Coordinates of C-alpha atoms and ligand atoms in Angstrom, one line a residue:
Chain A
X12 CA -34.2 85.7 10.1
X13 CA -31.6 88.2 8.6
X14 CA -28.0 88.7 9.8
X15 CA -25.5 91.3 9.2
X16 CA -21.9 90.7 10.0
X17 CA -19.5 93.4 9.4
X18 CA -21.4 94.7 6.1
X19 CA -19.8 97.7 4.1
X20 CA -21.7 99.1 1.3
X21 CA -20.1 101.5 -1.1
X22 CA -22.2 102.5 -4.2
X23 CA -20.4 102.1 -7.4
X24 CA -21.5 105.1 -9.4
X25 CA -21.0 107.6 -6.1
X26 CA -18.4 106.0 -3.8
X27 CA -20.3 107.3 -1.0
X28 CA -19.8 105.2 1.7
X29 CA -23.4 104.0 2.9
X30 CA -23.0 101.3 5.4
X31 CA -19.6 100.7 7.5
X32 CA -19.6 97.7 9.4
X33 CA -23.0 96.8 10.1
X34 CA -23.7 94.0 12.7
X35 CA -27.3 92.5 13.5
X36 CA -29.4 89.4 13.8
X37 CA -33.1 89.4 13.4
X38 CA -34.5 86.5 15.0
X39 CA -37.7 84.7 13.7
X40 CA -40.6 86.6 15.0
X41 CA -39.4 89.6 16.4
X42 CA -40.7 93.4 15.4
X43 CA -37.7 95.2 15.3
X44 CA -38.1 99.3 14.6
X45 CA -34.9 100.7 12.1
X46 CA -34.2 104.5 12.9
X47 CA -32.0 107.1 11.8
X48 CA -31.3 110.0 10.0
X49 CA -31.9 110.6 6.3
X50 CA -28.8 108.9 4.2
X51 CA -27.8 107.2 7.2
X52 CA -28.1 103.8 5.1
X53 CA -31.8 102.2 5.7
X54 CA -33.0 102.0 2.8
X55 CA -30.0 100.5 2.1
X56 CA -30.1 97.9 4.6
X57 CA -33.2 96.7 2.9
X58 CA -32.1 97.0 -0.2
X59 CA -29.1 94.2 0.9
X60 CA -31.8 92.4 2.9
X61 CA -34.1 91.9 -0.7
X62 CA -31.3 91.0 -2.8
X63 CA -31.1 94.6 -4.8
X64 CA -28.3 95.1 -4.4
X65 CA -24.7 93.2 -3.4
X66 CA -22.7 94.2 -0.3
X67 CA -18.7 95.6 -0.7
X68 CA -17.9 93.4 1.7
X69 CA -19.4 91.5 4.6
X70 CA -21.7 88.6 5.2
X71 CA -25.7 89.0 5.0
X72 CA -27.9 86.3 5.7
X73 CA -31.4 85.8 4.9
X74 CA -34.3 83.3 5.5
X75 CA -31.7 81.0 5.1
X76 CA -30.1 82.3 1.8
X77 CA -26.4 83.9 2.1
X78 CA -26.6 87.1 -0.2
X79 CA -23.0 87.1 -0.9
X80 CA -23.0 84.0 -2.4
X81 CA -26.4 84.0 -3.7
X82 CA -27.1 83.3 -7.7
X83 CA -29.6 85.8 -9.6
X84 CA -31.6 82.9 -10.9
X85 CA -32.5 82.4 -6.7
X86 CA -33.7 85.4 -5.9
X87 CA -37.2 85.4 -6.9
X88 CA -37.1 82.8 -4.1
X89 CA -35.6 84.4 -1.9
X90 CA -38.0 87.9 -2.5
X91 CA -41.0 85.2 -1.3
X92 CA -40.1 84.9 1.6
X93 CA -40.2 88.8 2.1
X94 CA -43.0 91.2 2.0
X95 CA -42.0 94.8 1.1
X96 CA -43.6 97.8 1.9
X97 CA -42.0 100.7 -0.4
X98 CA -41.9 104.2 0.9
X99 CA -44.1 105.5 -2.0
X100 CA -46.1 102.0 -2.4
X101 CA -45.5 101.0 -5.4
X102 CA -48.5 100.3 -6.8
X103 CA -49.3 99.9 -10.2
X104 CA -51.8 102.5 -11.2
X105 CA -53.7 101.1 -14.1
X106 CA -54.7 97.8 -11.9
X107 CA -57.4 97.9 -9.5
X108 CA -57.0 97.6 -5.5
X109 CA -58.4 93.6 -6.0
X110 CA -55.9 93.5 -8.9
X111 CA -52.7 94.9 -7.4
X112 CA -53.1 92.2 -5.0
X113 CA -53.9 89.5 -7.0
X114 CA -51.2 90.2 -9.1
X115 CA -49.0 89.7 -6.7
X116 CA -49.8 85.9 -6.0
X117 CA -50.6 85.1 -9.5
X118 CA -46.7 86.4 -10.4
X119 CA -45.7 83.6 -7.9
X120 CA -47.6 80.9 -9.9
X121 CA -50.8 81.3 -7.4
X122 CA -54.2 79.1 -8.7
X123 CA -56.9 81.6 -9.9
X124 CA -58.9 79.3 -7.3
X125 CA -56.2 80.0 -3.9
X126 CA -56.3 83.8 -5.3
X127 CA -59.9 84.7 -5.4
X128 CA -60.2 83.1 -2.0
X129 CA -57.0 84.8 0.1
X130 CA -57.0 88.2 -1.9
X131 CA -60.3 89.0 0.1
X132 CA -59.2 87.6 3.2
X133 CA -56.3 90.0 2.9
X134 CA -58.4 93.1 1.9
X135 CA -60.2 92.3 5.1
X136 CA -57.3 92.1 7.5
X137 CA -56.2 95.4 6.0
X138 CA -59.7 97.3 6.6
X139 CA -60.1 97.5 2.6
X140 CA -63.4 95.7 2.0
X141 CA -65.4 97.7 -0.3
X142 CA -62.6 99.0 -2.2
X143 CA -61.6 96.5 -4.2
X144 CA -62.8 98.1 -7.9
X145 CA -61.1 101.0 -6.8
X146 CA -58.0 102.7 -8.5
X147 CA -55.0 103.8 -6.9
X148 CA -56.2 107.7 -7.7
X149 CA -59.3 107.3 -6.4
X150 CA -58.0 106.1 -2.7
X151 CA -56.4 108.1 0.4
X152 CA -52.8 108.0 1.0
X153 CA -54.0 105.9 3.8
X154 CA -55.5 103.5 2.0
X155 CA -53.1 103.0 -0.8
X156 CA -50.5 102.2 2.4
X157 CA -52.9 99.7 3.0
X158 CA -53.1 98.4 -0.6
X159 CA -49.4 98.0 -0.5
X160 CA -49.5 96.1 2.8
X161 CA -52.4 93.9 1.5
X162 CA -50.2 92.8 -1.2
X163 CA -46.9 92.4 0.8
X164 CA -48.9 90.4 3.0
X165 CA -50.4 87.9 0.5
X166 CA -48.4 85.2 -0.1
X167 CA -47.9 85.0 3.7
X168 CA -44.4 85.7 3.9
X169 CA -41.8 84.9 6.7
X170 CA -40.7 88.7 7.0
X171 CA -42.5 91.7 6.4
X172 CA -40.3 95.0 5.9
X173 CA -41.8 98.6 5.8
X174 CA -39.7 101.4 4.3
X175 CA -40.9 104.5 5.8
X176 CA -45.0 103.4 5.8
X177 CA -46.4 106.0 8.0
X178 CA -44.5 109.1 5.9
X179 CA -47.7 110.4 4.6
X180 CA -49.8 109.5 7.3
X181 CA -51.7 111.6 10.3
X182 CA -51.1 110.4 13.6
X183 CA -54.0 108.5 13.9
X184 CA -53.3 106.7 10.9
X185 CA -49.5 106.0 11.8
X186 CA -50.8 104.6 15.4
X187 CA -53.4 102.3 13.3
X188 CA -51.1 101.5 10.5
X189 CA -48.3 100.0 13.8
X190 CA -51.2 98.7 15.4
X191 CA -52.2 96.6 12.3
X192 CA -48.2 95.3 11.8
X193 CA -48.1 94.3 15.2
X194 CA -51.7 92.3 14.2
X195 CA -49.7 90.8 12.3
X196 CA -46.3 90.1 13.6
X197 CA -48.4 88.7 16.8
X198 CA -49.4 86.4 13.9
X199 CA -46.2 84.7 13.6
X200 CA -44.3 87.2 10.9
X201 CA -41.2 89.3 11.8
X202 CA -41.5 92.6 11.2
X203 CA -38.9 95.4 10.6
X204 CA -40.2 98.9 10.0
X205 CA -38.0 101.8 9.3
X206 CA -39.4 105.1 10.8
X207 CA -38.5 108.6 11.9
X208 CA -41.6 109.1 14.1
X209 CA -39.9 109.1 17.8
X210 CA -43.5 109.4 19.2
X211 CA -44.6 106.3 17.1
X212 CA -41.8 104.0 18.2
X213 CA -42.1 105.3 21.6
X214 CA -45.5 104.2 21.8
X215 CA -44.9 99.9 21.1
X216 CA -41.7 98.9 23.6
X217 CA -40.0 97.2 20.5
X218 CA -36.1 96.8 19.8
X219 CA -35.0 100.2 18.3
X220 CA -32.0 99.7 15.8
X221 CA -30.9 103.1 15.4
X222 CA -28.3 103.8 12.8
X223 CA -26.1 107.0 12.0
X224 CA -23.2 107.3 8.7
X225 CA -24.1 103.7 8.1
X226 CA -23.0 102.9 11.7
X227 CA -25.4 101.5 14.5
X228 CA -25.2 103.5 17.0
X229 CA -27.5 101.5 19.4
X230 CA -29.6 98.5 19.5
X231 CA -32.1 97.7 22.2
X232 CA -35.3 98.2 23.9
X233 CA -35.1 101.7 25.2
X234 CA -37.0 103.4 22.9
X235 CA -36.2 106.0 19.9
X236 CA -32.6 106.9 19.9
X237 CA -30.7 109.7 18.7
X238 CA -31.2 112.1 16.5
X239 CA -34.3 114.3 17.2
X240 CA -37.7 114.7 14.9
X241 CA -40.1 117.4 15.4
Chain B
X27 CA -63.6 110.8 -13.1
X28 CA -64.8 107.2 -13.9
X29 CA -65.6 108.2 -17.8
X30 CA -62.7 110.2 -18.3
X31 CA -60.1 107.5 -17.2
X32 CA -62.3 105.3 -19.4
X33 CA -61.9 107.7 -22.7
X34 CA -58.2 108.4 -21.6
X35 CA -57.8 104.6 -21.9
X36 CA -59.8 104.1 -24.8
X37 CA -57.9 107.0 -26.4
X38 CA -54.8 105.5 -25.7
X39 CA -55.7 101.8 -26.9
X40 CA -56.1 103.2 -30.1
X41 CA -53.3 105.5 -30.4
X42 CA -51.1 102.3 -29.5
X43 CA -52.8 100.0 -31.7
X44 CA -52.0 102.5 -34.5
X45 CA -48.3 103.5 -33.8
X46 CA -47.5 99.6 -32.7
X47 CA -49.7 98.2 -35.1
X48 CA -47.4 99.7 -37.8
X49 CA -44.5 98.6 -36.3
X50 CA -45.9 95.1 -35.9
X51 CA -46.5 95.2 -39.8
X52 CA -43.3 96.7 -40.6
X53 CA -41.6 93.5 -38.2
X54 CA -44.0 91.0 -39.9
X55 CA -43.0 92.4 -43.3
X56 CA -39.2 92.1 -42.8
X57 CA -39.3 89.0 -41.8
X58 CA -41.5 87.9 -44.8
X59 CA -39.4 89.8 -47.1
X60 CA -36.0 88.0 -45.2
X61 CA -37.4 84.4 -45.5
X62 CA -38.8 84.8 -49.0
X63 CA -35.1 86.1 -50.3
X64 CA -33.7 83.0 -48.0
X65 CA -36.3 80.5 -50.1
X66 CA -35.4 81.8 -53.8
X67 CA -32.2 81.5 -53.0
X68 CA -31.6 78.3 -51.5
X69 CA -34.7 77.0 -53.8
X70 CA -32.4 78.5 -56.8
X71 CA -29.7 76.7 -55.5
X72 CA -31.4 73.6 -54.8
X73 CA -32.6 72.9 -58.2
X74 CA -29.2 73.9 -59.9
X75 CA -27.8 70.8 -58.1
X76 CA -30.1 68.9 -58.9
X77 CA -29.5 69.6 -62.7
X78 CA -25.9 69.4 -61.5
X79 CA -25.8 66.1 -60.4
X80 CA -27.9 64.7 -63.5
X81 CA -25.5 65.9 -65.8
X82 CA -22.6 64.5 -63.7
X83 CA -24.5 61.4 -64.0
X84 CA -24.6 61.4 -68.0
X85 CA -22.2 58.8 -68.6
X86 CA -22.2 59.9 -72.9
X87 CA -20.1 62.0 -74.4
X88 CA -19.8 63.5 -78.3
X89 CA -17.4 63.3 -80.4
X90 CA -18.1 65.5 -83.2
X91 CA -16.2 64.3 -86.8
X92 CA -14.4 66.7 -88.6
X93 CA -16.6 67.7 -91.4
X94 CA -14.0 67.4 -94.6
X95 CA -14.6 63.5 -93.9
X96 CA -17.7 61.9 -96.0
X97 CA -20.5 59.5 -93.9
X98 CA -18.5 56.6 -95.1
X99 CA -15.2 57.8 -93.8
X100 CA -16.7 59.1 -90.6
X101 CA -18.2 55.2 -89.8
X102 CA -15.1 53.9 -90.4
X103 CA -13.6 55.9 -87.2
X104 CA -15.7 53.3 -85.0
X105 CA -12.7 51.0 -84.6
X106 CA -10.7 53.3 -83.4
X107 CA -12.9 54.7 -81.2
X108 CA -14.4 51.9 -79.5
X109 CA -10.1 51.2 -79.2
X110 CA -9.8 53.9 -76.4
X111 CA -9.8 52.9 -72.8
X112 CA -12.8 53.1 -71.0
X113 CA -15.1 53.3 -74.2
X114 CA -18.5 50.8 -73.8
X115 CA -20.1 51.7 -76.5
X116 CA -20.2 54.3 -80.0
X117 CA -23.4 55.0 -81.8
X118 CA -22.8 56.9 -84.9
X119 CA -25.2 59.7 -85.9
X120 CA -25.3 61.5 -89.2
X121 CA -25.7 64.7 -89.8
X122 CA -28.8 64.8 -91.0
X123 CA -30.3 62.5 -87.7
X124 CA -28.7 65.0 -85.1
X125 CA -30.7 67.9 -87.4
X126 CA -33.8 65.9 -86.9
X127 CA -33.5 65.3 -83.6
X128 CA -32.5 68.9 -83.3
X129 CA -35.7 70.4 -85.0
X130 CA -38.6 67.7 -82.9
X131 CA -36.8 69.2 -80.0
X132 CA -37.8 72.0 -80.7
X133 CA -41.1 71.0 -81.8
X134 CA -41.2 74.4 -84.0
X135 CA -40.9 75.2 -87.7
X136 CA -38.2 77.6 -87.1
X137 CA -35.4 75.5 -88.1
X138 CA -36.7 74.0 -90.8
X139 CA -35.0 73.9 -94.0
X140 CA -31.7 74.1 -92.4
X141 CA -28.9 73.0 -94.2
X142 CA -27.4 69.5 -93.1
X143 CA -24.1 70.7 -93.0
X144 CA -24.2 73.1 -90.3
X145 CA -24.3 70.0 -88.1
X146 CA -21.9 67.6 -88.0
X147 CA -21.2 63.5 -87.9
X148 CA -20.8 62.6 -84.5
X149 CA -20.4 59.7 -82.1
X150 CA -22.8 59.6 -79.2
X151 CA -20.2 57.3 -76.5
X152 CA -20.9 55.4 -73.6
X153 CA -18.2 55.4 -71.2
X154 CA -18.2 52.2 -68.1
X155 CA -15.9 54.8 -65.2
X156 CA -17.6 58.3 -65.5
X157 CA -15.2 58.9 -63.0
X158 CA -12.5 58.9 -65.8
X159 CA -14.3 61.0 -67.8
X160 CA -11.2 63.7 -68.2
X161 CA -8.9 60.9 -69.8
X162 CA -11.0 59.4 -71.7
X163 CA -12.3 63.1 -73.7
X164 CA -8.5 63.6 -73.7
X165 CA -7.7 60.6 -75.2
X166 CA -10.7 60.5 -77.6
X167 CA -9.5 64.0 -78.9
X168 CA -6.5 62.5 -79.7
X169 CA -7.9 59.8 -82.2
X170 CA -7.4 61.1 -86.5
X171 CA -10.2 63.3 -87.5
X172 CA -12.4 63.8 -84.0
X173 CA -12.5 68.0 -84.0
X174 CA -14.0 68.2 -80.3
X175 CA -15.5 66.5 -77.8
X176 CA -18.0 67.6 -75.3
X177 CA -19.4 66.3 -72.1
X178 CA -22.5 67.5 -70.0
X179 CA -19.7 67.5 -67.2
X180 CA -18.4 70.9 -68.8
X181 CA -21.5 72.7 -68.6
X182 CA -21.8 71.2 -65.2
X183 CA -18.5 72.8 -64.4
X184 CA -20.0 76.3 -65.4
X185 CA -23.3 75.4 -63.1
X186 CA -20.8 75.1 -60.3
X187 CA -19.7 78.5 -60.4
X188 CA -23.0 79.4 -60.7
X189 CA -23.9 78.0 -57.9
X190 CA -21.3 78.7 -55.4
X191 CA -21.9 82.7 -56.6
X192 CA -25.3 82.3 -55.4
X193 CA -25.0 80.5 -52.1
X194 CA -22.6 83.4 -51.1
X195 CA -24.7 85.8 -52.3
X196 CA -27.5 84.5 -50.8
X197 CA -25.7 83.6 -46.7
X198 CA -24.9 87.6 -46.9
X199 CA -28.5 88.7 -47.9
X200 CA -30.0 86.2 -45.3
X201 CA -27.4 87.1 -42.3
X202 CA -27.9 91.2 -43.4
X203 CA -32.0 90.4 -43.3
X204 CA -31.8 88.7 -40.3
X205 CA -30.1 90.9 -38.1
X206 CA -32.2 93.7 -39.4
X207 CA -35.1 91.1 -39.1
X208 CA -34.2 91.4 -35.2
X209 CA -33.6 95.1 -34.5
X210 CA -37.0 95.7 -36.2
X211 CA -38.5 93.1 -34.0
X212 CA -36.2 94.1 -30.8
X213 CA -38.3 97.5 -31.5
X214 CA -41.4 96.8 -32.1
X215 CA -41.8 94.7 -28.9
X216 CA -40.1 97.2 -26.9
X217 CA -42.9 99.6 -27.6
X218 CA -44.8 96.9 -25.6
X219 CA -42.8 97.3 -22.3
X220 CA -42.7 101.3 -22.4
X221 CA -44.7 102.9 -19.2
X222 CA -44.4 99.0 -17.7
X223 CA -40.9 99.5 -16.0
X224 CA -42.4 100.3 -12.7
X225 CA -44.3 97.1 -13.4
X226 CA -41.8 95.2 -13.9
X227 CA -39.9 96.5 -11.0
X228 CA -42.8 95.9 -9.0
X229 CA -43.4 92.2 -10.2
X230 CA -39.7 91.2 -9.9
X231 CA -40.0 93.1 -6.0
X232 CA -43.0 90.5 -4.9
X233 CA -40.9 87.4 -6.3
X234 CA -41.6 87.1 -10.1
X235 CA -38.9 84.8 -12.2
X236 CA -37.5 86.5 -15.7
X237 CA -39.3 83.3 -17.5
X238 CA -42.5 84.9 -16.0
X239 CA -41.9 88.1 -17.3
X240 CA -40.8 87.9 -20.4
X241 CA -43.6 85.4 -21.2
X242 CA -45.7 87.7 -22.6
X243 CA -43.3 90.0 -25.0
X244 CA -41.7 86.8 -25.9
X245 CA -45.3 85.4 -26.6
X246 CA -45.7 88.7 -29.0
X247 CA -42.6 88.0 -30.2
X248 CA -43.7 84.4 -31.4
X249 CA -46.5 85.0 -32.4
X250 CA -45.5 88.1 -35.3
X251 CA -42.6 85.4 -36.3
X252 CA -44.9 82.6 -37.2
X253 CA -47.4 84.6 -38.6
X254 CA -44.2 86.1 -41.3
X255 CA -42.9 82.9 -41.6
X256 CA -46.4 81.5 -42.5
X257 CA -47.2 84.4 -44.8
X258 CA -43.9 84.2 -46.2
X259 CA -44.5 80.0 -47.1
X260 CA -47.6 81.1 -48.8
X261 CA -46.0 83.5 -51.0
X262 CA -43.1 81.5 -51.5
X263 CA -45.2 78.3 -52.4
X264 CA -47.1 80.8 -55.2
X265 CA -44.2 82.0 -56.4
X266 CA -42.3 78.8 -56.8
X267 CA -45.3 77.7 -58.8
X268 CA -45.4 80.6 -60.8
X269 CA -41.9 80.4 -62.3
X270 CA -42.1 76.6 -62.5
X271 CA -44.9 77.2 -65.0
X272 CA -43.0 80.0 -67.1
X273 CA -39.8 78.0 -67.2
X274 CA -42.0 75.0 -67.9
X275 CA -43.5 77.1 -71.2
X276 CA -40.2 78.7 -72.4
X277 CA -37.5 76.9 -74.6
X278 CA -35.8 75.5 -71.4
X279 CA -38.1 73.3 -70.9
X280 CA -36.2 70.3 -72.5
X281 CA -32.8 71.4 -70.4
X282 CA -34.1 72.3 -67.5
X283 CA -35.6 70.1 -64.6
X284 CA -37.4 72.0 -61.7
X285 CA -38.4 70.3 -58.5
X286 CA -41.6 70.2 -57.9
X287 CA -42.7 72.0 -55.1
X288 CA -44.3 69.3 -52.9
X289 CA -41.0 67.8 -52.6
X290 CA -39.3 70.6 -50.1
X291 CA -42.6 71.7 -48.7
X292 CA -42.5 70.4 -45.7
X293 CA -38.8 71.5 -44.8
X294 CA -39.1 75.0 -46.4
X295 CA -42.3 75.1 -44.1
X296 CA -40.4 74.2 -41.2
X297 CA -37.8 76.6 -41.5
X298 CA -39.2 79.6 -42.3
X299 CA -41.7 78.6 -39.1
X300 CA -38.5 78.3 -37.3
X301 CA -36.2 81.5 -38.5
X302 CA -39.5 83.8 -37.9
X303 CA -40.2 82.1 -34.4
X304 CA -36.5 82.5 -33.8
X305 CA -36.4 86.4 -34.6
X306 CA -39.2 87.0 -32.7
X307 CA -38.6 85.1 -29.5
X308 CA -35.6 86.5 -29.7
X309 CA -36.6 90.0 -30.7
X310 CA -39.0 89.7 -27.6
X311 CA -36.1 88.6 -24.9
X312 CA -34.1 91.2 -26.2
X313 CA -36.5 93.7 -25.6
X314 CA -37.0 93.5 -22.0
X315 CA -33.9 92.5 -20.8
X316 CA -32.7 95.8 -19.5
X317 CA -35.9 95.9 -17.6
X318 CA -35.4 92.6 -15.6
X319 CA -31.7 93.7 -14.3
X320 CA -33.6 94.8 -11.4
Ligands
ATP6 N1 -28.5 104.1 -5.8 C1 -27.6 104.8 -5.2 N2 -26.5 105.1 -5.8 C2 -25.5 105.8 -5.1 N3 -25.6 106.2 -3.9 C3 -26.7 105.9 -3.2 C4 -27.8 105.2 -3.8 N4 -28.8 105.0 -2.9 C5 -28.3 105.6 -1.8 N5 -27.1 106.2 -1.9 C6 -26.3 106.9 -0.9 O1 -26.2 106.0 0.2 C7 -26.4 106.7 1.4 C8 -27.5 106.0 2.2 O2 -28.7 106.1 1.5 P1 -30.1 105.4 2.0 O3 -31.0 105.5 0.9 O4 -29.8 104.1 2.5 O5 -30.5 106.4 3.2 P2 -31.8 106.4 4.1 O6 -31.3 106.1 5.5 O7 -32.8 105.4 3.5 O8 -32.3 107.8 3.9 P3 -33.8 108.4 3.9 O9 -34.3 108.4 5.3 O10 -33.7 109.8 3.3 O11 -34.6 107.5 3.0 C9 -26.7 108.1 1.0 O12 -25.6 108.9 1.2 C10 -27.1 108.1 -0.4 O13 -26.8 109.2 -1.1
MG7 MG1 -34.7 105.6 2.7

């Protein structure tokens, strides 16, 4: 569950204001699309939701951990219970696809034992059996997207967030990558994806959050919002 | 593809092998050369209170006779002496016995033939408080016909300055080594976390704790410290036992008592484990911390 009440973020080094006043609840289980422009503030909002960075002002609350207050030395528990999904995935190059998501668990102090028995389970779920000596180089963009869900997905968190996942995608792949998080949402984990594809978030009747300036501009279930994509 | 990643990487291994296997000589060396300055110091400084505190110890003191006074006239100051405060006991000694004693300690036929009356009559006192040492060679100097009188506490007094020179000499080398000890070792483990900031990034994204992180540079970090410090005991043990043995063959050897190595072994062992484990934990914490502010 994450909550926003009244969140301003100003960035030190800039002073650009990139959220002003923020207000939502994510409730346990939901899939909940995040639109707007560019430097409207999403990334952003994530970045406050993982702990990267510390609001101006306001109150954020996560899984159960109040970021305001929150100590350094707890936020590796906190990250747990999240799964992200970076823009440009993240994934470290010199490890192979099996390896970038076992890595993940055995940072978290997984048993070689759990690991070699859910890493392929996760492969599976993803579509990436068969890949799994692989290097990042020598997979699609697609594919890579998928790495980088396999290993948000691992160490079955309680919220899975996607910056952005379908940007280098086709259509067809978008469709089966939002096919594959509501898989998994319908599996129990909330899901927030940020997106400019109108078609895309058209396509799942989902709550849109659609933000503009760092302002929400409206929150429901009709659909994309605002600002127009080609 | 495949075997041109696998050269690349190859290629690569071995360049870094080279440039950090330098550096991880040059930290290991640095340390070695910090501890091993430490040891001769302290080791220095150890044994010249031992010889210290031996010759505070010496409860005797000489009173040497002036030399217009004859053997008989000389004797007859042992009244008067043994009339001072604080005086247990007086052994006279001719002339000719302290130039005896002189030449066996020597064990050498340089001094033979010496003419007895470079050396003087002297009494060889006992005192019962060494703790009024000062009075009592004060008031011995005042008895008819004593020219001088020496204790083993004045020489002491000049080992004291020596000492106290070398203990400050010696904290300013080791806190200089030390802190160069540590930017080497900052360095060389750094080279270990360049290209892995995305990594690191990445780990501390999916929930990794610092302790996790750093575990490996600090690991690096212990590992080059204990393998100087051990080095470094090694050396210092060979050395220690090398000078022993030249002091041990030289003229000094009557003067001088060295402690034998065995005997501070184990706690020179210790800490230059400890200092070079220190630096190089340390070396490796500092290294990455700018990468786990993430
Ligand atoms: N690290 C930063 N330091 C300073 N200013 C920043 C930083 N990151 C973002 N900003 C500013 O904050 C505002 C919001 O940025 P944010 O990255 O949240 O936008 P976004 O909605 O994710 O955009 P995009 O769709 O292009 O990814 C922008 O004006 C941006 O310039
Ligand atoms: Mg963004």
């Amino acid at each position: 569950m994450v909550q926003m009440n009244d969140v301003r973020m100003v960035y030190d080094n800039t002073s650009a204001v990139a959220l002003d006043g923020v207000d939502f609840t994510i409730n346990e289980g939901e899939f909940v699309f995040l639109v707007g422009p560019s430097g409207s503030g999403k990334t952003t909002i994530i970045k406050l939701i993982n702990g990267e960075v510390a609001p101006t002002s306001g109150a954020i609350s996560v899984n159960g951990f109040d970021m305001t207050a929150i100590r350094r030395r707890r936020l590796p528990k906190l990250r747990r219970t999240l799964g992200v999904i970076f823009q440009d995935f993240r994934l470290i190059d010199k490890m192979t696809v099996y390896e970038n998501v076992a890595f993940a668990m055995r940072v978290v102090g997984a048993s070689g034992r759990d690991i070699r028995a859910r890493v392929p389970q996760v492969l599976e779920l993803v579509g990436l059996e068969g890949r799994e000596k692989r290097f990042p180089a020598e997979l699609s963009g697609g594919e890579q997207q998928r790495v980088a869900i396999a290993r948000a997905l691992v160490n079955n968190p309680r919220m899975i967030i996607a910056d952005e996942p379908t940007g280098n995608l086709d259509p067809v792949r978008s469709l089966d990558l939002m096919l594959l998080l509501e898989k998994i949402n319908e599996l129990g984990t909330t899901v927030l994806v940020v997106t400019h594809e109108k078609e895309l978030v058209n396509a799942f009747s989902k709550r849109v959050i659609a933000i503009d300036s760092g302002r929400i501009i409206n929150d429901g279930m009709d659909g994309y919002y605002g600002y127009e994509t080609e | 593809m495949r075997l041109n990643r696998f050269f690349y990487l190859l290629g690569q291994g071995v360049k870094n092998i080279f440039t950090h296997g330098f550096m991880s000589f040059a930290s290991v060396t640095i340390i070695i050369a910090c501890l091993l300055i430490m040891g001769c110091f302290s080791l220095l400084t150890m044994n010249i209170d031992t010889m210290i505190d031996e010759m505070q110890n010496q409860n005797k003191v000489i009173a040497y006779v002036d030399e217009t006074l004859s053997e008989d006239e000389a004797r007859a100051l042992e009244d008067k002496i043994l009339a001072v405060d604080n005086v247990e006991s007086a052994e006279f000694v001719t002339r000719e016995e302290a130039m005896d004693n002189f030449e066996s300690d020597y064990d050498d036929n340089v001094f033979e033939n010496i003419d007895p009356t470079v050396f003087r009559h002297r009494f060889v006192i006992t005192l019962s408080d060494i703790s009024l040492m000062k009075q009592t060679q004060a008031e011995l100097r005042k008895v008819d016909s004593i020219a001088s009188v020496t204790a083993h506490l004045d020489y002491a007094k000049k080992f004291v300055t020596f000492r106290n020179i070398v203990s400050v000499v010696s904290v300013v080398l080791v806190v200089i080594l030390i802190v160069v000890s540590l930017f080497i070792m900052t360095n060389t483990i750094k080279l270990a976390t360049f290209g892995r900031k995305e990594e690191i990034a990445i780990m501390k994204m999916v929930g990794a704790t610092n302790a996790f992180i750093r575990l490996p540079f600090v690991i690096e970090g212990l590992v080059l410290g204990a393998l100087g410090g051990g080095i470094a005991y090694l050396l210092m043990w060979g050395l220690y036992e090398l000078l022993t043995e030249r002091v041990m063959t030289t003229m000094a050897s009557g003067i001088i008592t060295i402690i034998p190595f065995y005997t501070v072994a184990l706690p020179v062992l210790c800490v230059f484990l400890g200092v070079g484990i220190l630096v190089g934990v340390i070396g490796g914490t500092t290294a990455i911390r700018n990468y786990l502010k993430v």
